[in-house]
Amino acid sequence: MLDRKIYQMYKEGCDVSVFLRDQQRWIEDAQIIGIEGDVVTIRYEMDEDYENSSWEEFVRLESIGAVSRKLACVPRGNTEINVSEDCPEAEQIYPRRQDQD
């Protein structure tokens, strides 16, 4: 079941988080860029000491314990969340008027 989910996320090209069982660590904001047999290629970036590093790892399918994707995010703190009225007028969707019947 997990291998089908990994293949689906590979085809969609979405950002994922992958848990590696054998290393007991998460790889976050990664992309699955290839699957060949039981080897999965994962690409991700890391910020360390003001340097951006791009990494590719080849991981065996059996060492992947979990894979997930972020559905949405909401900022923490005292920030005001935008609602539909805050959208630019060109992007607003107006409800159909009932008197058009």
Short mmCIF file of C-alpha atoms in Angstrom, two decimals:
data_model
loop_
_atom_site.label_atom_id
_atom_site.label_comp_id
_atom_site.label_asym_id
_atom_site.label_seq_id
_atom_site.Cartn_x
_atom_site.Cartn_y
_atom_site.Cartn_z
CA MET A 1 0.00 0.00 0.00
CA LEU A 2 2.80 2.44 0.89
CA ASP A 3 4.60 1.77 -2.38
CA ARG A 4 1.46 2.74 -4.33
CA LYS A 5 1.16 5.97 -2.32
CA ILE A 6 4.82 6.79 -2.98
CA TYR A 7 4.32 6.15 -6.70
CA GLN A 8 1.21 8.39 -6.71
CA MET A 9 3.12 11.25 -5.03
CA TYR A 10 5.97 10.74 -7.50
CA LYS A 11 3.58 11.14 -10.42
CA GLU A 12 1.95 14.24 -8.89
CA GLY A 13 5.34 15.87 -8.25
CA CYS A 14 4.19 17.31 -4.93
CA ASP A 15 6.38 18.15 -1.93
CA VAL A 16 6.43 15.36 0.65
CA SER A 17 7.90 14.47 4.02
CA VAL A 18 9.53 11.05 4.24
CA PHE A 19 10.35 9.15 7.43
CA LEU A 20 13.37 6.85 7.15
CA ARG A 21 12.96 3.95 9.58
CA ASP A 22 16.56 2.79 9.58
CA GLN A 23 17.89 6.32 10.35
CA GLN A 24 14.96 7.42 12.55
CA ARG A 25 14.71 10.82 10.85
CA TRP A 26 12.34 12.87 8.72
CA ILE A 27 13.24 14.44 5.39
CA GLU A 28 10.88 17.40 4.96
CA ASP A 29 9.90 19.42 1.88
CA ALA A 30 11.36 16.83 -0.47
CA GLN A 31 10.38 15.63 -3.91
CA ILE A 32 10.37 12.07 -5.13
CA ILE A 33 12.16 12.37 -8.45
CA GLY A 34 12.55 8.73 -9.39
CA ILE A 35 11.56 5.16 -8.66
CA GLU A 36 13.54 2.30 -10.09
CA GLY A 37 12.78 -1.15 -8.77
CA ASP A 38 12.88 -0.88 -4.98
CA VAL A 39 15.06 2.27 -4.94
CA VAL A 40 13.44 5.70 -4.50
CA THR A 41 15.35 8.89 -5.36
CA ILE A 42 14.52 11.84 -3.10
CA ARG A 43 15.67 15.45 -3.65
CA TYR A 44 15.54 18.09 -0.93
CA GLU A 45 17.22 21.33 0.13
CA MET A 46 18.71 22.32 3.48
CA ASP A 47 19.76 25.67 4.91
CA GLU A 48 22.87 25.40 7.06
CA ASP A 49 24.99 28.34 8.20
CA TYR A 50 23.56 30.67 5.56
CA GLU A 51 24.23 28.15 2.79
CA ASN A 52 21.65 26.37 0.69
CA SER A 53 22.51 22.76 -0.06
CA SER A 54 20.64 20.55 -2.47
CA TRP A 55 20.71 16.82 -1.74
CA GLU A 56 19.65 13.69 -3.54
CA GLU A 57 19.35 10.44 -1.65
CA PHE A 58 18.75 6.95 -2.93
CA VAL A 59 16.58 5.11 -0.42
CA ARG A 60 15.36 1.53 -0.42
CA LEU A 61 11.59 1.24 -0.40
CA GLU A 62 11.65 -1.01 2.69
CA SER A 63 13.46 1.66 4.75
CA ILE A 64 10.66 4.22 4.21
CA GLY A 65 8.37 4.10 7.23
CA ALA A 66 5.94 6.88 6.31
CA VAL A 67 5.32 9.46 3.64
CA SER A 68 3.05 12.47 3.96
CA ARG A 69 2.23 15.70 2.22
CA LYS A 70 1.20 19.06 3.61
CA LEU A 71 -2.40 19.89 2.83
CA ALA A 72 -2.42 23.46 4.12
CA CYS A 73 -0.65 25.76 6.50
CA VAL A 74 -1.83 28.52 8.78
CA PRO A 75 0.55 31.09 10.28
CA ARG A 76 0.98 31.05 14.05
CA GLY A 77 0.75 34.11 16.22
CA ASN A 78 -1.26 37.27 16.02
CA THR A 79 -1.63 37.44 12.27
CA GLU A 80 -4.93 38.13 10.63
CA ILE A 81 -6.06 35.38 8.29
CA ASN A 82 -7.27 36.53 4.88
CA VAL A 83 -10.85 35.76 3.96
CA SER A 84 -12.60 35.85 0.60
CA GLU A 85 -13.46 39.57 0.89
CA ASP A 86 -9.72 40.33 1.08
CA CYS A 87 -9.05 38.84 -2.36
CA PRO A 88 -8.55 41.18 -5.29
CA GLU A 89 -11.86 41.89 -6.99
CA ALA A 90 -10.78 40.13 -10.19
CA GLU A 91 -10.27 36.88 -8.22
CA GLN A 92 -13.49 36.98 -6.21
CA ILE A 93 -16.22 34.50 -7.02
CA TYR A 94 -19.66 35.98 -6.69
CA PRO A 95 -22.65 33.72 -5.94
CA ARG A 96 -25.22 33.33 -8.69
CA ARG A 97 -28.18 35.58 -8.17
CA GLN A 98 -31.47 33.80 -7.52
CA ASP A 99 -33.47 36.14 -9.78
CA GLN A 100 -31.82 34.79 -12.95
CA ASP A 101 -34.15 31.74 -13.02
#
